[in-house]
Coordinates of C-alpha atoms in Angstrom, one line a residue:
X1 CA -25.5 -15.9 10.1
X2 CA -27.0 -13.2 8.2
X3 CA -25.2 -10.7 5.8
X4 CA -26.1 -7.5 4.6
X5 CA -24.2 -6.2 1.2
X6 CA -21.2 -5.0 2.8
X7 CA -20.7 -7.1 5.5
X8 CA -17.3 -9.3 5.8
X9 CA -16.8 -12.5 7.3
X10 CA -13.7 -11.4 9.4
X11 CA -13.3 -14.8 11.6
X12 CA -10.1 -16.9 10.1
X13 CA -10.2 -14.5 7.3
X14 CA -6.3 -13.8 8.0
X15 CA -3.5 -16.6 7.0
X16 CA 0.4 -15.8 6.7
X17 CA 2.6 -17.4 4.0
X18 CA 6.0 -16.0 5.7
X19 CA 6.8 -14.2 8.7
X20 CA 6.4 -10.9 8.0
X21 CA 5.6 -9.5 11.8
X22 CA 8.2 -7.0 11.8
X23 CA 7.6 -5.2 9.2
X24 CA 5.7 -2.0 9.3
X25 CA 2.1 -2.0 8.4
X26 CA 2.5 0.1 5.0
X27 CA 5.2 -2.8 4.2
X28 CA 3.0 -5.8 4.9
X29 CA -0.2 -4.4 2.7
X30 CA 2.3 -4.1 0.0
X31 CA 3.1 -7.6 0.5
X32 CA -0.3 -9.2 1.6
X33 CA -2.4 -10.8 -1.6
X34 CA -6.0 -10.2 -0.8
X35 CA -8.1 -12.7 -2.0
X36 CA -12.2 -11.9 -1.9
X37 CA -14.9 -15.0 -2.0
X38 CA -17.6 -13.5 -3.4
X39 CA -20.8 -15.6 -3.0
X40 CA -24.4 -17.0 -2.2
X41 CA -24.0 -17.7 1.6
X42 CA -27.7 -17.8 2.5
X43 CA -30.0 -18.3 -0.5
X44 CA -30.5 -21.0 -3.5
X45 CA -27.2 -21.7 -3.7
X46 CA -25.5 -21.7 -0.6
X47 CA -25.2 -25.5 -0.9
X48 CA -22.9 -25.3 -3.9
X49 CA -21.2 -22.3 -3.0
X50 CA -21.5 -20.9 0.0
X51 CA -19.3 -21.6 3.6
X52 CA -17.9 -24.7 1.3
X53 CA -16.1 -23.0 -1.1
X54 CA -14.5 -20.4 1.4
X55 CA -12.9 -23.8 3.2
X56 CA -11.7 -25.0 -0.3
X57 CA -9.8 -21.5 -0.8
X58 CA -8.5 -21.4 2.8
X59 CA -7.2 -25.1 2.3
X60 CA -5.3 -23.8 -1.0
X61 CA -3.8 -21.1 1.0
X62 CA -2.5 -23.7 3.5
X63 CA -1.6 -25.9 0.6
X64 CA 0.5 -23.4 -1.2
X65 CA 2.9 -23.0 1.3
X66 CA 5.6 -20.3 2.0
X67 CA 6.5 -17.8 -0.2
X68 CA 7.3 -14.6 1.6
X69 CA 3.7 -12.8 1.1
X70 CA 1.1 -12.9 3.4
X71 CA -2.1 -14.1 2.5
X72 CA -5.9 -13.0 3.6
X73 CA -9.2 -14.0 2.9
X74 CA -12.2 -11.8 3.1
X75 CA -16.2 -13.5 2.2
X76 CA -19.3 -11.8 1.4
X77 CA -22.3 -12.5 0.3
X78 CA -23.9 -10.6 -3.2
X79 CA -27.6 -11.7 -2.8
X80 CA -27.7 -13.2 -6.2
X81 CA -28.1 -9.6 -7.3
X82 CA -25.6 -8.0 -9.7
X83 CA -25.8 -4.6 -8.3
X84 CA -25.0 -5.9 -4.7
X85 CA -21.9 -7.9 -6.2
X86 CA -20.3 -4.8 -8.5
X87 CA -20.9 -2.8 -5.0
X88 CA -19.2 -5.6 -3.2
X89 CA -16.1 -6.0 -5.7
X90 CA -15.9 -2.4 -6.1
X91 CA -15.5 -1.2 -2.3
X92 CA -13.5 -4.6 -1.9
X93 CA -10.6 -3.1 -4.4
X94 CA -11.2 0.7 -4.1
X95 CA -11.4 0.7 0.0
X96 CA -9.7 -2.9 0.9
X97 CA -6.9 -3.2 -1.6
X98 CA -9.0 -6.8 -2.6
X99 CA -6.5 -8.4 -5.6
X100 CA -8.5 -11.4 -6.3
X101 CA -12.4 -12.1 -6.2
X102 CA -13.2 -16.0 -6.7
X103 CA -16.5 -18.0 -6.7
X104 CA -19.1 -15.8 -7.6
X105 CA -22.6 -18.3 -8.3
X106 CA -25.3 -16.4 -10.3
X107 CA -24.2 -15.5 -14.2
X108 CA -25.9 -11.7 -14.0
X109 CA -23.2 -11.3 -11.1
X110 CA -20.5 -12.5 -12.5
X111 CA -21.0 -10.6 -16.0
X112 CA -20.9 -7.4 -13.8
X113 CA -18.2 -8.5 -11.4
X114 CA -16.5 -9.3 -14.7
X115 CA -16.4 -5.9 -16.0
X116 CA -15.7 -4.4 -12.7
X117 CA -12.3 -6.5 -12.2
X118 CA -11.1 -5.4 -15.9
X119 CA -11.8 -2.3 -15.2
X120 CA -9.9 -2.0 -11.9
X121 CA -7.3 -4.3 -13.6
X122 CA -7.7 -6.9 -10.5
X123 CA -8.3 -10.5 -11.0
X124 CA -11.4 -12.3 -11.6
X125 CA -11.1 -16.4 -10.7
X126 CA -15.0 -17.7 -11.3
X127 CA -15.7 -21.4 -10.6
X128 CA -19.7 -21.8 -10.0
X129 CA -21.3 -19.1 -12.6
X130 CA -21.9 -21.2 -15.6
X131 CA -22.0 -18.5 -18.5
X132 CA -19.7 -19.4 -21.7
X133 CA -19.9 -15.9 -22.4
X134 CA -17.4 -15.6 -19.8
X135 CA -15.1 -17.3 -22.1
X136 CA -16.7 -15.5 -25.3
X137 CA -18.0 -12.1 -26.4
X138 CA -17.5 -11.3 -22.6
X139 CA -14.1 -12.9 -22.4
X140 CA -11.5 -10.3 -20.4
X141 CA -7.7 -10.3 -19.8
X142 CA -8.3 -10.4 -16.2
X143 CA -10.6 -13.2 -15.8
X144 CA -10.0 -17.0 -15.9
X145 CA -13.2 -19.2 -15.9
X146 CA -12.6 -22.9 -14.4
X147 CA -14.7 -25.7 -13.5
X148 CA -17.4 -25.9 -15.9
X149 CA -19.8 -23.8 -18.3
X150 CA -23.3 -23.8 -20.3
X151 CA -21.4 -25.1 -23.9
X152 CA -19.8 -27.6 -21.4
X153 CA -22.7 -29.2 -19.6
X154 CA -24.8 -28.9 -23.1
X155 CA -22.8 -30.8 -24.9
X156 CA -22.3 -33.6 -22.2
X157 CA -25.9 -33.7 -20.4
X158 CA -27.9 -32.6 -23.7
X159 CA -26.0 -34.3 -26.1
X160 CA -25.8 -38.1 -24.3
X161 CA -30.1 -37.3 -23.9
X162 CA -30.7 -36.7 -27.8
X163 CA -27.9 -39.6 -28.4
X164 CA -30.4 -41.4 -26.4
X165 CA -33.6 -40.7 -28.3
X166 CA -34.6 -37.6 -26.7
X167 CA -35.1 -35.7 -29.8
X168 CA -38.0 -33.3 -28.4
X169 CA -37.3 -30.9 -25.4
X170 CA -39.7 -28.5 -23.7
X171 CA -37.1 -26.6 -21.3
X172 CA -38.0 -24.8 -17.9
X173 CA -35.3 -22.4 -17.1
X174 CA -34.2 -20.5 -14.6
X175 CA -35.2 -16.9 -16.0
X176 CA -31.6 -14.9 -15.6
X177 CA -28.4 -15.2 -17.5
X178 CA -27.4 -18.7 -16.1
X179 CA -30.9 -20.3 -17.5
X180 CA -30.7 -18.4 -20.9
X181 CA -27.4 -19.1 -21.8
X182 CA -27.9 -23.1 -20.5
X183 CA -31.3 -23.0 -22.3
X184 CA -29.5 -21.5 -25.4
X185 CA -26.7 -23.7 -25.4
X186 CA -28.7 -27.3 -25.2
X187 CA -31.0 -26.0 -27.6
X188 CA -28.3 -25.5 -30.2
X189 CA -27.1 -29.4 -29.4
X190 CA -30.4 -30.8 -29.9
X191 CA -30.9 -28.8 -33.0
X192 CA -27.7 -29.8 -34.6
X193 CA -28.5 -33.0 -34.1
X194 CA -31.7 -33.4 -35.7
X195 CA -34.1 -32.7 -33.0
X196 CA -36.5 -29.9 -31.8
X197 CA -37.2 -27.7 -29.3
X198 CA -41.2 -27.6 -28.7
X199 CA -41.3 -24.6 -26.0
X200 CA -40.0 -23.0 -23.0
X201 CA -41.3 -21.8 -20.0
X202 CA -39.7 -19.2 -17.4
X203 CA -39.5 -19.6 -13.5
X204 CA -38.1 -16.3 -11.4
X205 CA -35.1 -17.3 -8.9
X206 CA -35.6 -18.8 -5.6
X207 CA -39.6 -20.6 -7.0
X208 CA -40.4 -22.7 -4.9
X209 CA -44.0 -23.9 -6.7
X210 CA -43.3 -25.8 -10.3
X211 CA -46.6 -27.3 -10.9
X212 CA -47.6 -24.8 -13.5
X213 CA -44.4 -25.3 -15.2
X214 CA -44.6 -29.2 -15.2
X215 CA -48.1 -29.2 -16.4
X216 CA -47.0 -27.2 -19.8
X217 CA -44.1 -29.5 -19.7
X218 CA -46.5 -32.6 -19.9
X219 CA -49.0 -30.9 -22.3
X220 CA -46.2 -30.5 -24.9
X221 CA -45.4 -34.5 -25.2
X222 CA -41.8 -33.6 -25.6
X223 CA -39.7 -36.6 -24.8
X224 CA -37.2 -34.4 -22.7
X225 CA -38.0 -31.8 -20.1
X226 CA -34.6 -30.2 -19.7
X227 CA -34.2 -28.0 -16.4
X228 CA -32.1 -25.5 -16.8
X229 CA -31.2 -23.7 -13.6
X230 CA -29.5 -25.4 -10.4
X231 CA -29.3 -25.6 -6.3
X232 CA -32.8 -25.3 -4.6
X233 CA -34.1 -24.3 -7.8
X234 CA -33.5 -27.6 -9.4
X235 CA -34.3 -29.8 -6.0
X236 CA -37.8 -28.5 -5.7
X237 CA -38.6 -29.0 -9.5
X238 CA -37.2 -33.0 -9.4
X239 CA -38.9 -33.7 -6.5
X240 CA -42.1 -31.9 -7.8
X241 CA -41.9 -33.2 -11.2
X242 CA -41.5 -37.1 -9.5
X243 CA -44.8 -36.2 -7.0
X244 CA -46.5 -35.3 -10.8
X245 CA -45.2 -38.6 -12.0
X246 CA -43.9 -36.8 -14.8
X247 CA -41.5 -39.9 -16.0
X248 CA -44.0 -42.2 -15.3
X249 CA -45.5 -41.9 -18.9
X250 CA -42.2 -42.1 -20.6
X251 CA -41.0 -38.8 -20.5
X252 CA -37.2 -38.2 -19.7
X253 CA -36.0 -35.5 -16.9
X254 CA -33.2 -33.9 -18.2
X255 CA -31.3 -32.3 -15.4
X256 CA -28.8 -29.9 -17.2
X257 CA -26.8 -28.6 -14.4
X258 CA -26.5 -30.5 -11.2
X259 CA -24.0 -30.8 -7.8
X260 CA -23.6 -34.0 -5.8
X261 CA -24.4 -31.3 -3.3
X262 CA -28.2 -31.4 -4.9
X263 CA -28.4 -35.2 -4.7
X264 CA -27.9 -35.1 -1.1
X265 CA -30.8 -32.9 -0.4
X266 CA -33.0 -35.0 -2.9
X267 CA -31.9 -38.1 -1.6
X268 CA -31.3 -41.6 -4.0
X269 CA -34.9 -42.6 -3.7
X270 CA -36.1 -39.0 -5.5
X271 CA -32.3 -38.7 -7.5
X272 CA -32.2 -42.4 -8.7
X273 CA -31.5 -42.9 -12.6
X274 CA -30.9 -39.2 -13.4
X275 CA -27.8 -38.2 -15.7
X276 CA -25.9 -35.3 -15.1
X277 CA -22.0 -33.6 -15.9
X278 CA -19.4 -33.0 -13.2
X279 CA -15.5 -31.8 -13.4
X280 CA -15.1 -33.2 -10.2
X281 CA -16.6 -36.2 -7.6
X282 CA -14.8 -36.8 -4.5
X283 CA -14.7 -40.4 -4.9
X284 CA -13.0 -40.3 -8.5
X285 CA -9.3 -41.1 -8.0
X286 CA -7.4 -42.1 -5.3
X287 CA -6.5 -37.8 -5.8
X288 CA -9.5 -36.6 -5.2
X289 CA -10.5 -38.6 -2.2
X290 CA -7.4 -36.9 -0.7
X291 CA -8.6 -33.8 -1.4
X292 CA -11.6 -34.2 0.5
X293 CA -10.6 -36.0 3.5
X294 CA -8.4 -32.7 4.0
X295 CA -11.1 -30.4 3.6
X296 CA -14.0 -32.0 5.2
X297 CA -13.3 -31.3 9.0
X298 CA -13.9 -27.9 8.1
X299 CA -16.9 -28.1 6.1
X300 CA -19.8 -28.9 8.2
X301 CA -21.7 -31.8 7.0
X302 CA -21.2 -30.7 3.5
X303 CA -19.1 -32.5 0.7
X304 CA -17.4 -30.3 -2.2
X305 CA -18.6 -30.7 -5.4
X306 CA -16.8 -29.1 -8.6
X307 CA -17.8 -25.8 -8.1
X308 CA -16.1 -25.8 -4.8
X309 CA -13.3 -28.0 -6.0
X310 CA -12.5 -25.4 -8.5
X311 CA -12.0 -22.6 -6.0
X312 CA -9.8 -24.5 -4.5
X313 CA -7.6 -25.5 -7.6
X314 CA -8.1 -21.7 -8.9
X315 CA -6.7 -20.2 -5.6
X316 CA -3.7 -22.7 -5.6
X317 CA -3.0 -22.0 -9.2
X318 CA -2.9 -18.5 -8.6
X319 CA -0.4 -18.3 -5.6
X320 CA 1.9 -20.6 -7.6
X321 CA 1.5 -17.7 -10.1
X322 CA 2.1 -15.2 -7.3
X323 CA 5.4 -16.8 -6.2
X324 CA 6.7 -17.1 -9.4
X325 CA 5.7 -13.2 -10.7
X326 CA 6.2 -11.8 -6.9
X327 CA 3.6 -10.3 -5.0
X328 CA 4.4 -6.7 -5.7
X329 CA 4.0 -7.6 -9.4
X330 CA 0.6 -9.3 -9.1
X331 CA -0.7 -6.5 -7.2
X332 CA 0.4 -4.1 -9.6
X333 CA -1.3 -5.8 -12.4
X334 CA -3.6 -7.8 -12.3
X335 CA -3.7 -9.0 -16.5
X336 CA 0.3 -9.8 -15.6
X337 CA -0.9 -12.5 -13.0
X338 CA -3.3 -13.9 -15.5
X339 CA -1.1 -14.2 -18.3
X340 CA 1.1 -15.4 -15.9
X341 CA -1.3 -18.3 -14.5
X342 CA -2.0 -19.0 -18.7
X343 CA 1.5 -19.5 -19.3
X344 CA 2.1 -22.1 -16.5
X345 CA 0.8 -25.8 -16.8
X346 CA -2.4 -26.1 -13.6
X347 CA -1.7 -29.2 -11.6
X348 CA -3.6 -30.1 -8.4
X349 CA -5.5 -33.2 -6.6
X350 CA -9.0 -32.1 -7.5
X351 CA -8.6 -31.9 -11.7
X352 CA -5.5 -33.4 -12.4
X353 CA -3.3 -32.0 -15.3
X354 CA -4.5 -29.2 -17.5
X355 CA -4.3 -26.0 -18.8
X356 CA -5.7 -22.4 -19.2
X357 CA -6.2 -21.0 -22.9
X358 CA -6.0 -17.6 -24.5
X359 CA -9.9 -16.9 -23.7
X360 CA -9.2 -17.7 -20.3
X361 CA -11.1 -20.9 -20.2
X362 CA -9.5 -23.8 -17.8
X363 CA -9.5 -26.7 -19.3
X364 CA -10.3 -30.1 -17.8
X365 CA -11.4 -33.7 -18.4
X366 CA -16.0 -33.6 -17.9
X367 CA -17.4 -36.3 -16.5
X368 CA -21.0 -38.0 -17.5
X369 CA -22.6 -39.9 -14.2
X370 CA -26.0 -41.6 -13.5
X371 CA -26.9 -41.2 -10.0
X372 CA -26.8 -44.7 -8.1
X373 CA -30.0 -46.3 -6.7
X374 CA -30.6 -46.5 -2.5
X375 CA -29.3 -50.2 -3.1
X376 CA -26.3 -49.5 -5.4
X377 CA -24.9 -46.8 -2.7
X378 CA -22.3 -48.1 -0.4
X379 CA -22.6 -45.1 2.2
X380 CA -23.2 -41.2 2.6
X381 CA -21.9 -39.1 -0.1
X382 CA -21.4 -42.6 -2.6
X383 CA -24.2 -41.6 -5.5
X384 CA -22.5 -41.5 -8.8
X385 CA -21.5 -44.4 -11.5
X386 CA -19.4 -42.8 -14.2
X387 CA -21.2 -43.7 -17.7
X388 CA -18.7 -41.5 -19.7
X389 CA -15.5 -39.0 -19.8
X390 CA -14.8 -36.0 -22.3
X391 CA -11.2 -35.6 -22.6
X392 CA -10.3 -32.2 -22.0
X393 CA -9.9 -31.1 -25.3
X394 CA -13.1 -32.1 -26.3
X395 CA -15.1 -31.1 -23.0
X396 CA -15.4 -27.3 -23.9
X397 CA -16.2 -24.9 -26.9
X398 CA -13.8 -24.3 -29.2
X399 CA -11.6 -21.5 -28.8
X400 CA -12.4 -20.2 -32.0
X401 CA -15.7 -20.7 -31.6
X402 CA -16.4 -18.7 -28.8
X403 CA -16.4 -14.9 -30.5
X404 CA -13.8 -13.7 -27.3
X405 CA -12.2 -9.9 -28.8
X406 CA -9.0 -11.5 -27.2
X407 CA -8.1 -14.5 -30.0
X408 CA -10.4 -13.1 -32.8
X409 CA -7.8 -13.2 -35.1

C-alpha cells in the first residue's frame, strides 16, 4: 500500500481500554489517548520500522489492559523527509487531537518532530532514530528516547573494533543527521583511544551503487571501514563490499548500526562473522521469546528487532503512566506524562528492568553479537551469539556529558 503525506492507515487503528459506548462523542475524545506511529512504511527502512512496529504498539495497547480510557492508533508514513513528518505531527495534534507520536526512523525527522511535539506540549516517544542529540543539546521535556543511540552503538560496535586492533577507519556514511552524528560519535571513540580516522566519504539516502565508495575505502588501507547508516542502505553496501572482496585482504567491516531485520535480507552466508549492538534479540531470555511469539501472528514474515521492541515497551510504559496520572491529565499536558513516565521504574518482557533519566534517555542493558555462520544457525531467525553485555549504566552517554539545557546545572 502506498501513502501520500497525509494519509492514515485507518484499518484496526481503533482499540478500547474500557467500555465507554455510552458516552457522548465530546466525552469519549476527552477520554480517548491518541497515540500516532509516525514512520518509514515503504522506503529504506520499512524493514526496521515500518508495519512491525505499528503491531508492537497495538500488542502494548492490548497488553496494558483496562483502565477506563479508550485507546486509538493512527500510522503514517513521513517519506524519510523532515518537512513531511513536522506536516504529519502537526495536522495529527492540531486537527486529530494526536497525544503521542512514537517510532519516527530517520534523525532529520525526528529533530523536527522533536520540536514540533514541545512546541504543542504533546509527547514524543522515539525508538528507531539514532541521534544522541535527542538526549543532548536537543534534549526536550516532552520527549523520551528509548532503545538505542549513536554514543550507544559507538561505544559498543566502535569501541570492541579498536579494542580489536582496528586502529584506522575510513567511514562511509549515510549523508543526513543519523550518519553524521554515528560518523561523529565512533570517530571520537577511535580517537580517544589512540587511533585515527583516515577519511570519509558521503552516500545520499536510499544508494543503491557503493562501488565508488568501497574503492576509496580500499585505496585508504584503513584497517576498518565503518558504515554508518542502516536498513537497505547498509544491506546493499555489505553485500557489495563482500562481491569487492573488500575483507579478503585483511580489512575489517565495521557495521555500526544493524537490525536482525538486515541479517535476514543479507542472509548468514553474506552476514557471517560481522559484529554489531542490539537492545533487544528475540531469542535472549526466556522474556523476550514471549514477547515475540505474541506478536508474530501479526507481523507478516517479519521478526521485531529493538527498534520495534522499543515501541512496544515505550507505548506500554506510557499507558501505565496514563493510568496512574488519568487521561484527562496526560492530555492536558503532555511534559506531566513524561515526568510522570521518568518518575516511575519501566518494566516489560522486551528490556527487562530500567529506567528513564532527567534528559529523557531510557536506559537499558546493550548487547554486543557476532552473527552466526549458515552451520552454527539452528533455524530461521537464530543468527546471533552474544560476545558481550553493557550493563545499563554503562551502555549510554553520561548524563552530564550530553550538554541537554534540562540537567545543565
Amino acid at each position: 500500500m502506498q501513502f501520500d503525506r497525509r494519509s492514515l492507515i485507518a484499518g484496526g487503528s481503533a482499540l478500547a481500554l474500557g467500555g465507554l459506548a455510552s458516552r457522548s462523542p465530546r466525552a469519549q475524545a476527552a477520554n480517548t489517548i491518541k497515540l500516532g506511529v509516525l514512520n518509514d512504511q515503504s522506503g529504506v527502512y520499512r524493514d526496521i520500522s515500518g508495519p512491525t512496529s505499528v503491531a508492537c504498539v497495538r500488542q502494548a495497547v492490548q497488553d496494558a489492559g483496562s483502565h477506563g480510557f479508550n485507546v486509538e492508533v493512527l500510522v503514517a508514513d513521513h517519506q524519510n523527509k523532515p518537512d513531511v513528518g513536522s506536516n504529519i505531527a502537526r495536522q495529527w495534534i492540531d486537527r486529530d487531537g494526536v497525544d503521542v507520536i512514537l517510532d519516527v526512523p530517520n534523525s532529520a525527522v525526528a529533530l523536527a518532530v522533536n520540536g514540533v511535539v514541545r512546541e504543542k506540549n504533546k509527547v514524543y516517544l522515539n525508538s528507531t532514530a539514532a541521534t544522541a542529540d535527542l538526549t543532548g543539546p536537543q534534549c526536550s521535556p516532552n520527549t523520551v528516547h528509548w532503545t538505542y543511540d549513536t554514543w550507544m552503538l559507538a561505544r559498543s560496535t566502535g569501541g570492541a573494533m579498536v579494542k580489536a586492533g582496528g586502529d584506522s577507519w575510513f567511514f562511509i556514511t549515510a549523508d543526513y543527521a543519523f550518519g553524521h552524528a554515528l560518523e561523529r560519535d565512533t570517530s571520537n571513540f577511535v580517537k580517544a583511544q589512540n587511533g585515527k580516522v583516515i577519511g570519509t566519504v558521503r552516500h545520499p539516502l536510499g544508494n543503491t551503487d557503493f562501488s565508488s565508495f568501497l574503492v576509496q575505502a580500499q585505496s585508504s588501507r584503513a584497517k576498518v571501514v565503518g558504515l554508518a547508516n542502516a536498513g537497505a542502505d547498509t544491506i546493499n553496501a555489505v553485500k557489495q563490499a563482500a562481491e569487492f572482496g573488500l575483507t579478503r585482504r585483511g580489512t575489517k567491516l565495521a557495521v555500526l548500526l544493524m537490525f536482525i531485520n538486515d541479517v535476514h535480507g543479507l542472509g548468514l552466508q553474506a552476514a557471517q562473522g560481522l559484529v554489531c549492538t542490539e537492545t533487544f534479540y528475540w531469542d535472549l531470555n526466556d522474556r523476550t521469546r514471549a514477547f515475540t511469539a505474541k506478536v508474530k501472528p501479526h507481523l507478516a514474515g517479519n521478526l521485531p528487532s529493538m527498534s520495534h521492541a522499543g515501541c512496544y515497551a515505550a507505548a506500554l510504559h506510557y499507558l501505565k503512566a496514563v493510568a496512574d496520572m488519568g487521561a484527562a491529565a496526560a492530555k492536558a499536558d503532555g511534559a506531566a506524562a513524561v515526568a510522570r513516565m521518568k518518575a516511575m521504574p519501566t518494566e516489560d518482557d522486551c528490556f527487562g528492568a530500567g529506567s528513564i533519566r532527567a534528559d529523557g534517555r531510557k536506559i537499558h542493558p546493550s548487547y554486543l553479537f557476532e552473527v552466526k555462520a549458515p552451520n552454527e544457525s539452528k533455524g530461521a531467525w537464530d543468527y546471533y551469539k552474544l560476545l558481550q553485555t553493557t550493563p545499563a549504566e554503562d551502555a549510554f552517554r553520561p548524563m552530564a556529558e550530553g550538554a541537554c539545557p534540562m540537567v545543565r546545572s
